[in-house]
Structure formats: C-alpha cells, structure tokens
PDB file of C-alpha atoms in Angstrom:
ATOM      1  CA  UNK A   1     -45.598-140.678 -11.039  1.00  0.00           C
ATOM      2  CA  UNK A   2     -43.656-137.822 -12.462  1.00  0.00           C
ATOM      3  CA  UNK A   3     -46.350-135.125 -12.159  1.00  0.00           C
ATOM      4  CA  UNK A   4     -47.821-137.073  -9.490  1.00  0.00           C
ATOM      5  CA  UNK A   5     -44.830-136.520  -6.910  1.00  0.00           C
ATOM      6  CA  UNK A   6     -44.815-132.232  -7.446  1.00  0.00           C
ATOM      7  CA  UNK A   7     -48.123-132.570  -5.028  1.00  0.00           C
ATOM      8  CA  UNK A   8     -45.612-133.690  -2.419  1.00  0.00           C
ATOM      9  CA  UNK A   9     -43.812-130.920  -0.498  1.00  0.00           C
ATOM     10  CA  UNK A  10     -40.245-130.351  -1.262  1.00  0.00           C
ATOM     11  CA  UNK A  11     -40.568-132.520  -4.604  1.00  0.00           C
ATOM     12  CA  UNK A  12     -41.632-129.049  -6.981  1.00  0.00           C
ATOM     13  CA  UNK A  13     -38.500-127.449  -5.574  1.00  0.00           C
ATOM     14  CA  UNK A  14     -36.453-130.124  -6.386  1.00  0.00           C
ATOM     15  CA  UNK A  15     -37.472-130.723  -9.937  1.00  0.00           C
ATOM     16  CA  UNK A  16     -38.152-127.008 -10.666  1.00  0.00           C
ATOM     17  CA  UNK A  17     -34.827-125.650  -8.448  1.00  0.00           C
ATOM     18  CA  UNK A  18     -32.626-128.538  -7.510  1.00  0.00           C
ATOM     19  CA  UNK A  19     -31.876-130.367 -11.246  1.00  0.00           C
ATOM     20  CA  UNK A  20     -28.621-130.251 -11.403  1.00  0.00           C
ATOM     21  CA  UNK A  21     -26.026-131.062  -8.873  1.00  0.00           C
ATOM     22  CA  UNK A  22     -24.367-127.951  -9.586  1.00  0.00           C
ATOM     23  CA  UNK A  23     -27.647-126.525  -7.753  1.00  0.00           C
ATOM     24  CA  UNK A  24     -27.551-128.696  -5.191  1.00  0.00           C
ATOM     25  CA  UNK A  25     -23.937-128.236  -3.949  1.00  0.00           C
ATOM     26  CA  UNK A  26     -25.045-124.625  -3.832  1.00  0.00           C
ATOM     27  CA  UNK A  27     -28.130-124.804  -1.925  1.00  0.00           C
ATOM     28  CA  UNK A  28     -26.257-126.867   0.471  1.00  0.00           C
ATOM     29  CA  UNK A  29     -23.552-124.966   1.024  1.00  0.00           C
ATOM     30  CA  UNK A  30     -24.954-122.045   0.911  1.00  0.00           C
ATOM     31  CA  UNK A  31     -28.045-122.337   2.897  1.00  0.00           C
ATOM     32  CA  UNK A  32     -28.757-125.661   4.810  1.00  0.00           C
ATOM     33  CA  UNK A  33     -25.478-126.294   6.545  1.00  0.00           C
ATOM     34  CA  UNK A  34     -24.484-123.109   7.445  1.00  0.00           C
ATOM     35  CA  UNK A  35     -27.815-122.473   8.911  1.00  0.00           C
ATOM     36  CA  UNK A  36     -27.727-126.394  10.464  1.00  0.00           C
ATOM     37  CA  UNK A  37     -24.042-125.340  11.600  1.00  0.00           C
ATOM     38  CA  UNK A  38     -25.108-121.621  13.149  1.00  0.00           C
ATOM     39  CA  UNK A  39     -28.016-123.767  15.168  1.00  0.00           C
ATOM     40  CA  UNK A  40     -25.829-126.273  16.528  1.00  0.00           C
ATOM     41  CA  UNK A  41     -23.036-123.670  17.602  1.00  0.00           C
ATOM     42  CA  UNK A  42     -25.269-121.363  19.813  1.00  0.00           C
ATOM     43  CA  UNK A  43     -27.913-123.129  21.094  1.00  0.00           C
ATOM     44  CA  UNK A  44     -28.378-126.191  23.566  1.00  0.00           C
ATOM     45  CA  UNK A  45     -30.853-128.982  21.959  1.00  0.00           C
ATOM     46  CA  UNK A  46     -30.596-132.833  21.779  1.00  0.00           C
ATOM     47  CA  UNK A  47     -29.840-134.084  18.125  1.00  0.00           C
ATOM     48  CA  UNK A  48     -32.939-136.469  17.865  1.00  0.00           C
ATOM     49  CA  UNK A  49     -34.912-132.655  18.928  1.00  0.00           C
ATOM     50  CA  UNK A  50     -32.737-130.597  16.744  1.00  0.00           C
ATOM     51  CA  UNK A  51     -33.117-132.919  13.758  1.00  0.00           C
ATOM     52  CA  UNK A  52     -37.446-133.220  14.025  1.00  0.00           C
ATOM     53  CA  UNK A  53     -37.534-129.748  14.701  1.00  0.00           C
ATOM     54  CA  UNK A  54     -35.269-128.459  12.057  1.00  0.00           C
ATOM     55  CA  UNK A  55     -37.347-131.497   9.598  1.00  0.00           C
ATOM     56  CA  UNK A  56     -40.164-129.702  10.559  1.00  0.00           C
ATOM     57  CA  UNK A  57     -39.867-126.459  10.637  1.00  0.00           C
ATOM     58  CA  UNK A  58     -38.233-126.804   6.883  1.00  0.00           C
ATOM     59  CA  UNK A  59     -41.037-128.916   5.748  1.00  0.00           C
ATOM     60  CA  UNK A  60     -43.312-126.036   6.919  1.00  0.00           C
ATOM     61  CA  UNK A  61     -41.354-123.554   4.920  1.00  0.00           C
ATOM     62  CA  UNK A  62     -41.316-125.142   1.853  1.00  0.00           C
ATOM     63  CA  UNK A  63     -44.774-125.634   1.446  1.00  0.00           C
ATOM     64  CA  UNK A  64     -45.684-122.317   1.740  1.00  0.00           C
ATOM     65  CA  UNK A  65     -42.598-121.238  -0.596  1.00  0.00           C
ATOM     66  CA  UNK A  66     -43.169-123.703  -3.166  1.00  0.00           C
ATOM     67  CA  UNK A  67     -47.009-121.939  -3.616  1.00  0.00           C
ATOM     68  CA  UNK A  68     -45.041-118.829  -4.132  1.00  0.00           C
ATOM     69  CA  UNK A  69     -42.956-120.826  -6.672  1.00  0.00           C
ATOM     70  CA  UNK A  70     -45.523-122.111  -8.405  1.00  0.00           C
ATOM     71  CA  UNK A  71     -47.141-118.663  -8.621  1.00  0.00           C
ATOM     72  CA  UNK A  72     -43.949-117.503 -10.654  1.00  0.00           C
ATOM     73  CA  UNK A  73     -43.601-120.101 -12.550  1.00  0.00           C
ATOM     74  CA  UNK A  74     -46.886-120.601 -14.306  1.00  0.00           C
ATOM     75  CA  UNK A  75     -48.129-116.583 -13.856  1.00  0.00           C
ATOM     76  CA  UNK A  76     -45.212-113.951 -13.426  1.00  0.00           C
ATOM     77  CA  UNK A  77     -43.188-115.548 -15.996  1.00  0.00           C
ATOM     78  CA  UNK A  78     -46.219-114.633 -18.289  1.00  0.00           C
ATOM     79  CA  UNK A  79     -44.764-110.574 -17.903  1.00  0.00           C
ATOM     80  CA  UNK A  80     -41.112-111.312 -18.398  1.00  0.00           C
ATOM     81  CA  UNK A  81     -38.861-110.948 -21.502  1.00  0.00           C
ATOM     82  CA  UNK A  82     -36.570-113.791 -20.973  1.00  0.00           C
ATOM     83  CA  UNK A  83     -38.575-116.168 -18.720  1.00  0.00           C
ATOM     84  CA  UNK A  84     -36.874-119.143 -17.743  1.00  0.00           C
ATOM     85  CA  UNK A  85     -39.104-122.327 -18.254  1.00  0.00           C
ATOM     86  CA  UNK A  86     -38.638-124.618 -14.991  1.00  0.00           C
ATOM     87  CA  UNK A  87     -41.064-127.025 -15.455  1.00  0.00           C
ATOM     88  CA  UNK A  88     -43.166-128.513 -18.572  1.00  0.00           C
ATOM     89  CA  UNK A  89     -46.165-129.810 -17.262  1.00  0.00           C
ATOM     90  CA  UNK A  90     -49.850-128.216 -17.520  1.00  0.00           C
ATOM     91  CA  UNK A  91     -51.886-128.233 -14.431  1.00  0.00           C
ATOM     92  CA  UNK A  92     -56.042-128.048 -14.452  1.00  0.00           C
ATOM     93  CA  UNK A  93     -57.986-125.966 -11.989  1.00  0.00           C
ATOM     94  CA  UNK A  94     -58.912-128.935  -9.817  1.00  0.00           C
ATOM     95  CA  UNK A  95     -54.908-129.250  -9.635  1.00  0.00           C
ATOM     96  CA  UNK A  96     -53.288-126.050  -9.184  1.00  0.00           C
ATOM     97  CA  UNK A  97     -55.996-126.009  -5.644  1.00  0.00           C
ATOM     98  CA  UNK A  98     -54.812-129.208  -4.709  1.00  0.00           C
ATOM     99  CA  UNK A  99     -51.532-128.299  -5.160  1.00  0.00           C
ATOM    100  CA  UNK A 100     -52.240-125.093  -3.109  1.00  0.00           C
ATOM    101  CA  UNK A 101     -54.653-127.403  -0.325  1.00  0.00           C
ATOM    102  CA  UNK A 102     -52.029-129.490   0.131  1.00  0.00           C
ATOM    103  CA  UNK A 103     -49.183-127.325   1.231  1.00  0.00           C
ATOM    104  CA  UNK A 104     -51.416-125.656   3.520  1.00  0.00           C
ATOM    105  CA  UNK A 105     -52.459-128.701   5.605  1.00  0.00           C
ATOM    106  CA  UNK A 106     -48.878-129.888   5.379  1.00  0.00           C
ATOM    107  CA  UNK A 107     -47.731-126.167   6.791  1.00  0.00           C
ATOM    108  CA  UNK A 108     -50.632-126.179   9.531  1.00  0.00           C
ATOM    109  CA  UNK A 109     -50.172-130.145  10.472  1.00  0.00           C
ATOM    110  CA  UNK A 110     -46.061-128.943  11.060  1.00  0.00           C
ATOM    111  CA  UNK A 111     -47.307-125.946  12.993  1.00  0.00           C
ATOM    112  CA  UNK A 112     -49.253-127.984  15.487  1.00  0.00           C
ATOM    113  CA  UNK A 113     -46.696-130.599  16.036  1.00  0.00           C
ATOM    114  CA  UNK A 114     -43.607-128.331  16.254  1.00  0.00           C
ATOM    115  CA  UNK A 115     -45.937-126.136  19.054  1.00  0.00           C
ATOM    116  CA  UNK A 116     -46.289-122.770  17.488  1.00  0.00           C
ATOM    117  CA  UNK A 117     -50.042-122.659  16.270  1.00  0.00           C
ATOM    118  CA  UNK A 118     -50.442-119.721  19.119  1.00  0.00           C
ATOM    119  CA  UNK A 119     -47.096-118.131  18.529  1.00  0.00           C
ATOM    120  CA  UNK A 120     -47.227-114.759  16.772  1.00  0.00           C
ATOM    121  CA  UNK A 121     -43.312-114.674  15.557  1.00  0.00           C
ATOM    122  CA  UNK A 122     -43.956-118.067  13.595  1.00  0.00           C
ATOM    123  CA  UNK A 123     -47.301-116.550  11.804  1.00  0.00           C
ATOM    124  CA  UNK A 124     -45.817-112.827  11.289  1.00  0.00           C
ATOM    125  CA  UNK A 125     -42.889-114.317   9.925  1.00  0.00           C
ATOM    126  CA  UNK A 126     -44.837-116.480   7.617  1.00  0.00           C
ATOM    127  CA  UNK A 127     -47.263-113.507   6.555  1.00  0.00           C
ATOM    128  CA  UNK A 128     -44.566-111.068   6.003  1.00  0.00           C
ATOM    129  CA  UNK A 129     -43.044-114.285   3.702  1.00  0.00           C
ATOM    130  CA  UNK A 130     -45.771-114.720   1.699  1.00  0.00           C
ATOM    131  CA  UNK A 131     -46.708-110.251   1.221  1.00  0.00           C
ATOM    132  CA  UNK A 132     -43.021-110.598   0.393  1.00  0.00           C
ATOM    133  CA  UNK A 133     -43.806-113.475  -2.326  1.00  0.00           C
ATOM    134  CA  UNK A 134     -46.979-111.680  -3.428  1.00  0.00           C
ATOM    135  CA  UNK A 135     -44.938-108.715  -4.073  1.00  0.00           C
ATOM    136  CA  UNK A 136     -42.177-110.429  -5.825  1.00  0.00           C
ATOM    137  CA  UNK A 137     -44.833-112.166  -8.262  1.00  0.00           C
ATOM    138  CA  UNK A 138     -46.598-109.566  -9.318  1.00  0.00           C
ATOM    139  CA  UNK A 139     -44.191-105.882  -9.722  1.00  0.00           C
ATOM    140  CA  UNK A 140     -43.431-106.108 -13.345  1.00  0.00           C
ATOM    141  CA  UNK A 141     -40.407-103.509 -12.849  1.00  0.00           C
ATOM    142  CA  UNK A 142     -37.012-105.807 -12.625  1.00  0.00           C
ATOM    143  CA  UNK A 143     -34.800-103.582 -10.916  1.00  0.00           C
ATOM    144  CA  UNK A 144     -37.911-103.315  -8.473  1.00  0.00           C
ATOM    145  CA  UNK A 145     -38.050-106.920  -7.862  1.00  0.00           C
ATOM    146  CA  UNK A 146     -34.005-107.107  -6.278  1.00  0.00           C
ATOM    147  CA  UNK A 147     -35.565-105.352  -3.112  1.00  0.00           C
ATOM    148  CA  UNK A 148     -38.544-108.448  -3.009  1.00  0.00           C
ATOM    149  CA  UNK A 149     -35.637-111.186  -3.944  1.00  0.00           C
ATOM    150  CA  UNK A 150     -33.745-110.046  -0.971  1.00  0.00           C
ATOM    151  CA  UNK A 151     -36.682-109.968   1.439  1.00  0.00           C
ATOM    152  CA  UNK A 152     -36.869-113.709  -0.087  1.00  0.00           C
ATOM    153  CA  UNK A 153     -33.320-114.627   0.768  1.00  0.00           C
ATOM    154  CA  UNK A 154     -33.771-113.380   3.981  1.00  0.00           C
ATOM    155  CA  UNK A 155     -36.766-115.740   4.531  1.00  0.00           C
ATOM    156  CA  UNK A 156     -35.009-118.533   2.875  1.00  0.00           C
ATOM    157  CA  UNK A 157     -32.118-118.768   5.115  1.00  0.00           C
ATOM    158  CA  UNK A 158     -33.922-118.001   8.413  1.00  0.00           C
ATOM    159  CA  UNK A 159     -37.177-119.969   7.963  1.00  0.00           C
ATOM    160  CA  UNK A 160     -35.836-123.625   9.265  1.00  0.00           C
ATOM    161  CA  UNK A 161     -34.167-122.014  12.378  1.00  0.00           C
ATOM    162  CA  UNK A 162     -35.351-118.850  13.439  1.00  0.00           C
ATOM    163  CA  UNK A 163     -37.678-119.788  16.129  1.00  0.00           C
ATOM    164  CA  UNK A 164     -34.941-122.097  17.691  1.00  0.00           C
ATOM    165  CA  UNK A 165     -32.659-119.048  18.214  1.00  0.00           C
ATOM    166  CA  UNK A 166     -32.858-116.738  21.114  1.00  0.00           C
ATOM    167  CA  UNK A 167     -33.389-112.949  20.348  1.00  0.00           C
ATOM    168  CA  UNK A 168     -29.278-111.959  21.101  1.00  0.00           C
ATOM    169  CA  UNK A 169     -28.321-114.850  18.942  1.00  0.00           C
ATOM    170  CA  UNK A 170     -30.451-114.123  15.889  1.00  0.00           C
ATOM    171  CA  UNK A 171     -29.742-110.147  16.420  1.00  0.00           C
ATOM    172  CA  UNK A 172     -26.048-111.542  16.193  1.00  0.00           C
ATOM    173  CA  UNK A 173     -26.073-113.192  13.041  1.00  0.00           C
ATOM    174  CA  UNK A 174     -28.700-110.814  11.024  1.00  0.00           C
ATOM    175  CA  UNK A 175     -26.097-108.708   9.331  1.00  0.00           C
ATOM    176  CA  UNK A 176     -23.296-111.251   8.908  1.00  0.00           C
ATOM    177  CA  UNK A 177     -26.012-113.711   7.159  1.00  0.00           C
ATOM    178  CA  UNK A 178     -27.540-110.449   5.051  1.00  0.00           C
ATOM    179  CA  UNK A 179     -24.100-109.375   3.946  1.00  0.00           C
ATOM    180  CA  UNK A 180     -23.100-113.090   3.532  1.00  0.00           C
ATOM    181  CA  UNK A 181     -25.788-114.824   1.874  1.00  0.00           C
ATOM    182  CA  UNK A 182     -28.482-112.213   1.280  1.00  0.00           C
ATOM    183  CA  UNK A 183     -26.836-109.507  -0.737  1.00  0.00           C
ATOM    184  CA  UNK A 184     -24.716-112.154  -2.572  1.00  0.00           C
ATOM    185  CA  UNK A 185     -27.680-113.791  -3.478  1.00  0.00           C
ATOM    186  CA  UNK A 186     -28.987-110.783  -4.575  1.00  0.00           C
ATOM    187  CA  UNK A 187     -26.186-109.748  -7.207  1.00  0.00           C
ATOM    188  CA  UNK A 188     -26.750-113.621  -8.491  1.00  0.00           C
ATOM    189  CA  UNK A 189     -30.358-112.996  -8.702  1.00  0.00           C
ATOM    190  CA  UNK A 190     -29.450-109.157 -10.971  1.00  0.00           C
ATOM    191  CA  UNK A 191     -27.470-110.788 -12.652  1.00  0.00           C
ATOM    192  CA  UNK A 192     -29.479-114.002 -14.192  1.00  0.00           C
ATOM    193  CA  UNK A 193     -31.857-110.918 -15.183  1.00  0.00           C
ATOM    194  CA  UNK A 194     -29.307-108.555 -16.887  1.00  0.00           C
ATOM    195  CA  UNK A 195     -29.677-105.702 -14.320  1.00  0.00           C
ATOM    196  CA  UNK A 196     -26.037-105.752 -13.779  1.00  0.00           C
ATOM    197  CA  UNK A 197     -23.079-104.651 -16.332  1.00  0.00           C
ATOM    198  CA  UNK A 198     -20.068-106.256 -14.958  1.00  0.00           C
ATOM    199  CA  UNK A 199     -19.013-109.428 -16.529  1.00  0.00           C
ATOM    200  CA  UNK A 200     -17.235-110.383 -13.948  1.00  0.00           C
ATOM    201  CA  UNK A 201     -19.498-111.152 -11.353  1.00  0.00           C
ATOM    202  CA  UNK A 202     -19.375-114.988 -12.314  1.00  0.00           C
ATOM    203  CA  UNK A 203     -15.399-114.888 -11.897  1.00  0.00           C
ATOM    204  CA  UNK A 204     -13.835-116.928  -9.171  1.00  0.00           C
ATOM    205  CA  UNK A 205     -11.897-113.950  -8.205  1.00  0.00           C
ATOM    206  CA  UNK A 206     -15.099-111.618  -8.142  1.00  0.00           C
ATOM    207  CA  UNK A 207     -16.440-113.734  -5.298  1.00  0.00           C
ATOM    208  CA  UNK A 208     -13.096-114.448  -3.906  1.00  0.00           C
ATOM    209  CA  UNK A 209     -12.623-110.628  -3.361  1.00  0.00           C
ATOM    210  CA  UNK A 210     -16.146-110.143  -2.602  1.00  0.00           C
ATOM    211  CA  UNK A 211     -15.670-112.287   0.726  1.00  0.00           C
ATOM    212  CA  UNK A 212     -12.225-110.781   1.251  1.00  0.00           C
ATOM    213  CA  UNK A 213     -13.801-107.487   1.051  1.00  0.00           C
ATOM    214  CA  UNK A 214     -15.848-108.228   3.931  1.00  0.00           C
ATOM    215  CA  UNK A 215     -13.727-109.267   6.260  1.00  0.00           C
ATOM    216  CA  UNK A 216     -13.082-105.010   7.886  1.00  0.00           C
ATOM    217  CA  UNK A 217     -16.492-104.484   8.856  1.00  0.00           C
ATOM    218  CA  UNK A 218     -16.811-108.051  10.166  1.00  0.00           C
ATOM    219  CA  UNK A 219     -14.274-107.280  12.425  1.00  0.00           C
ATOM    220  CA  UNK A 220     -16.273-104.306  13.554  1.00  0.00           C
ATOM    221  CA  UNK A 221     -19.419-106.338  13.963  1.00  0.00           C
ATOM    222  CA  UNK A 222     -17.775-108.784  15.877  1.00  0.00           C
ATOM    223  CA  UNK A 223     -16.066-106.066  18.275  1.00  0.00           C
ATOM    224  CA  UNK A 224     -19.516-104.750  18.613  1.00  0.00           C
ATOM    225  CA  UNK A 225     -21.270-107.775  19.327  1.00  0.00           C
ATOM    226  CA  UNK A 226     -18.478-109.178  21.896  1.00  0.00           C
ATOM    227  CA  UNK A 227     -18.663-112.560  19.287  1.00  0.00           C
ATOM    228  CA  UNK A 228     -16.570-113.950  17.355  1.00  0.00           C
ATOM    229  CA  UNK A 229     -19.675-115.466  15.114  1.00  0.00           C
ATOM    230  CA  UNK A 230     -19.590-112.864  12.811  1.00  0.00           C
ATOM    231  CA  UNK A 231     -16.401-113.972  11.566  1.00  0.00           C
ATOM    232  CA  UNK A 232     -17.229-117.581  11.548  1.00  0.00           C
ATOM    233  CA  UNK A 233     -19.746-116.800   9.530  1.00  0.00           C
ATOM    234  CA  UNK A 234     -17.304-114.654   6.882  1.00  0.00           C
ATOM    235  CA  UNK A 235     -14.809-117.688   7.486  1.00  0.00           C
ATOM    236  CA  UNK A 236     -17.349-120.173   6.133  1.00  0.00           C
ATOM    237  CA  UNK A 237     -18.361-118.282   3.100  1.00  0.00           C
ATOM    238  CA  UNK A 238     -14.717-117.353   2.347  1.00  0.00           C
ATOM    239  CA  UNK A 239     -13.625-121.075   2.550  1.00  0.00           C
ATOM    240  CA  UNK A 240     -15.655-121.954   0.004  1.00  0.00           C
ATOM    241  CA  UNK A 241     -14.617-119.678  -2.372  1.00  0.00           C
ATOM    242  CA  UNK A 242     -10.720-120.129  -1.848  1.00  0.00           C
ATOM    243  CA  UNK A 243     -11.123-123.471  -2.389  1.00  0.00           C
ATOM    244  CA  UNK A 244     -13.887-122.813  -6.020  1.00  0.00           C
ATOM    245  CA  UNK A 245     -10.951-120.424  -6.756  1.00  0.00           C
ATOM    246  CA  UNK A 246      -7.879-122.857  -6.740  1.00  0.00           C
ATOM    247  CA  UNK A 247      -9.792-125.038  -8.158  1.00  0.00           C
ATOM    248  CA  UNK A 248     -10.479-122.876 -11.103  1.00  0.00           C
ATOM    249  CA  UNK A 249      -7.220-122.010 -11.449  1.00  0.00           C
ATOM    250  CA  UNK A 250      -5.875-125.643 -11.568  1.00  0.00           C
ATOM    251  CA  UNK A 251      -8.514-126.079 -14.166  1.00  0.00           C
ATOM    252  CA  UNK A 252      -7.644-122.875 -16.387  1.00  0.00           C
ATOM    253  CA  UNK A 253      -3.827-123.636 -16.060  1.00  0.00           C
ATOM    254  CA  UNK A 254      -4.483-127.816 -17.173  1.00  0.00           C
ATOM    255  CA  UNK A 255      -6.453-126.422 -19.928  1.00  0.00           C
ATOM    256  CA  UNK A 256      -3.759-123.831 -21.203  1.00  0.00           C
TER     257      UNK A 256
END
C-alpha cells in the first residue's frame, strides 16, 4: 500500500514534500489559506461552490505538478551535486506511464466537471505551467533555475484560484503575492542550493525585516490600486513572522 498510494493524486506530494509537520505548517500558511482567505474576501460564491471548486481546481493542479515532480526527482536530480533524495522507491516503465496516465485523466476528468474544457486561460495557464516545469527540469545551470522556481511559485499559489477571480482582482493581488510569497520563496529555494552567501537568511529577524521592509511600497500599491488588499496581504505574511520571531526569542532566552 505504500508505493501503491503515490498513483493517487496529491499522495506523491505528500510523502515526497509534506513529511514533516514543519512542512506542512508552511505549506499551509503560506499557500493554501492565504489563497483560500484572498478568494473568500473578494469574490461572491456559496461555500458548498467555493469548497468543490477550490477541491477541484487543486486536485487538477496537483496532478499535473506532481508529473513535474516526479520528473525531478527520479531525472534532474541525476545532474545535481547535492541532490536531495525525496523518495526511495524504484518505479518500472509500465509504472512511471501509469503514474503519468493517471494524473492526466484525473486533470481532464476535473476540467470537465469544474466547466473549463473550452476555456483558453485554464489550458494557457496549464501549458505555460508545465514549459515552466520542463524548463526547470532540465537547465543544468543553478543560478539559471531561480528564474524557473519563481515562474513555479507563481503557478503554485495561483493554480487553485485563479479562474475564480475577476481580471481587477487578480491584477490587484499579482505583485503583493509575487513580492510576498514568490520572491520569498525564491531566496528559500537559493538558498537550499547554496546560491546565496548570507547566513542569515534562516534568522527570525531576516524574515521579520524582510516583511517589515515591504511594508513602503505596499503602501504605494495600495494607493495605486484604490485597495487596501495589498496590505492585507503584507499584514498576513508579517503576522506570521512576528509571532515565529517571539517565539524564537522566548526559546533562545529559556535556553540561555
């Protein structure tokens, strides 16, 4: 059952990504309920629709992203110096394309119930994804591959709610979300692969300051976009990591 249950959608992730609860904190925090949150703050839908829609639409992203995880793990990894192993199991022919067949009904079965097998935004997002995951799997070059990682965090964050936001709303939380999440994400990603020389990156008080930092041009963005969203956004981000950094410091001062 242990190998058996990767074939399901969501499952890889969570065994390759999510084994720790360290990692899942993060990933919730950091990606599902501020995107739930942002959803449920601008736009107008019934919970029962929100909640199959957003099921749905997530479901449908993660089984095309977990092909491009796969891909990493079991061919990329091959090129780099310090690969990280994320899962020990060997997969046959017959089951790397049922792995791949699998995810690919499961994507085109949530299509067709969510609505959007005609829409272009839903398959030019999901082509630009995967070019983006292509990209990221094979350039060999490390500093090359932040650009790819951020196109990825991009996709990550937007894919379970972008085609439930209208065009003024997602034009209004683009930069806030890429300064927020993506670029953050970003320096994590540089630095788990030793393209950055600054030790204190992992610091509470880096990422303390880091949102702190923020906070002048969000003002501008928010003057500019006649929202206060922006700033909700920052606030969220920032709250987290006032509270990570008193809680630190509780812990470094019990310690001393």
């Amino acid at each position: 059952m242990g190998k058996l249950i990767i074939f399901i959608p969501f499952f890889y992730f969570l065994k390759s990504r999510l084994n720790s609860f360290k990692n899942l904190i993060f990933h919730s925090y950091y990606e599902w309920i501020p995107a739930f949150l942002i959803l449920v703050y601008l736009e107008t839908y019934s919970t029962a629709g929100l909640a199959k829609g957003l099921l749905l639409s997530y479901l449908a992203f993660i089984s095309i992203y977990e092909i491009g995880y796969f891909i990493n793990d079991f061919y990329s990894t091959k090129f780099e110096k310090n690969p990280r192993p994320r899962i020990n199991e060997d997969f046959a022919s017959y089951e790397v394309v049922s792995f791949i067949f699998f995810r690919l009904l499961v994507f085109s079965l949530c299509t067709y119930i969510l609505g959007f097998h005609f829409d272009l935004i839903w398959y030019t997002f999901y082509i630009t994804l995967i070019i983006s995951f292509l990209a990221h799997n094979t350039i060999t070059i490390p500093a090359v591959k932040t650009v790819t990682f951020l196109n990825l965090s991009f996709y990550r964050f937007f894919a379970p709610i972008f085609m439930f936001l209208s065009e003024d709303n997602f034009k209004n939380i683009l930069l806030p979300i890429i300064l927020n999440y993506c670029i953050f994400r970003m320096l994590t990603y540089m630095d788990s692969k030793n393209l950055l020389n600054f030790t204190e990156r992992k610091t509470p008080s880096f990422k303390l300051a880091y949102y702190l930092l923020l906070i002048p041009i969000h003002v501008i963005i928010a003057l500019l976009n006649n929202s206060n969203l922006p700033l909700l956004i920052l606030c969220y981000f920032l709250l987290f990591n006032v509270v990570y950094y008193f809680i630190e410091s509780v812990k470094s001062k019990i310690s001393h």
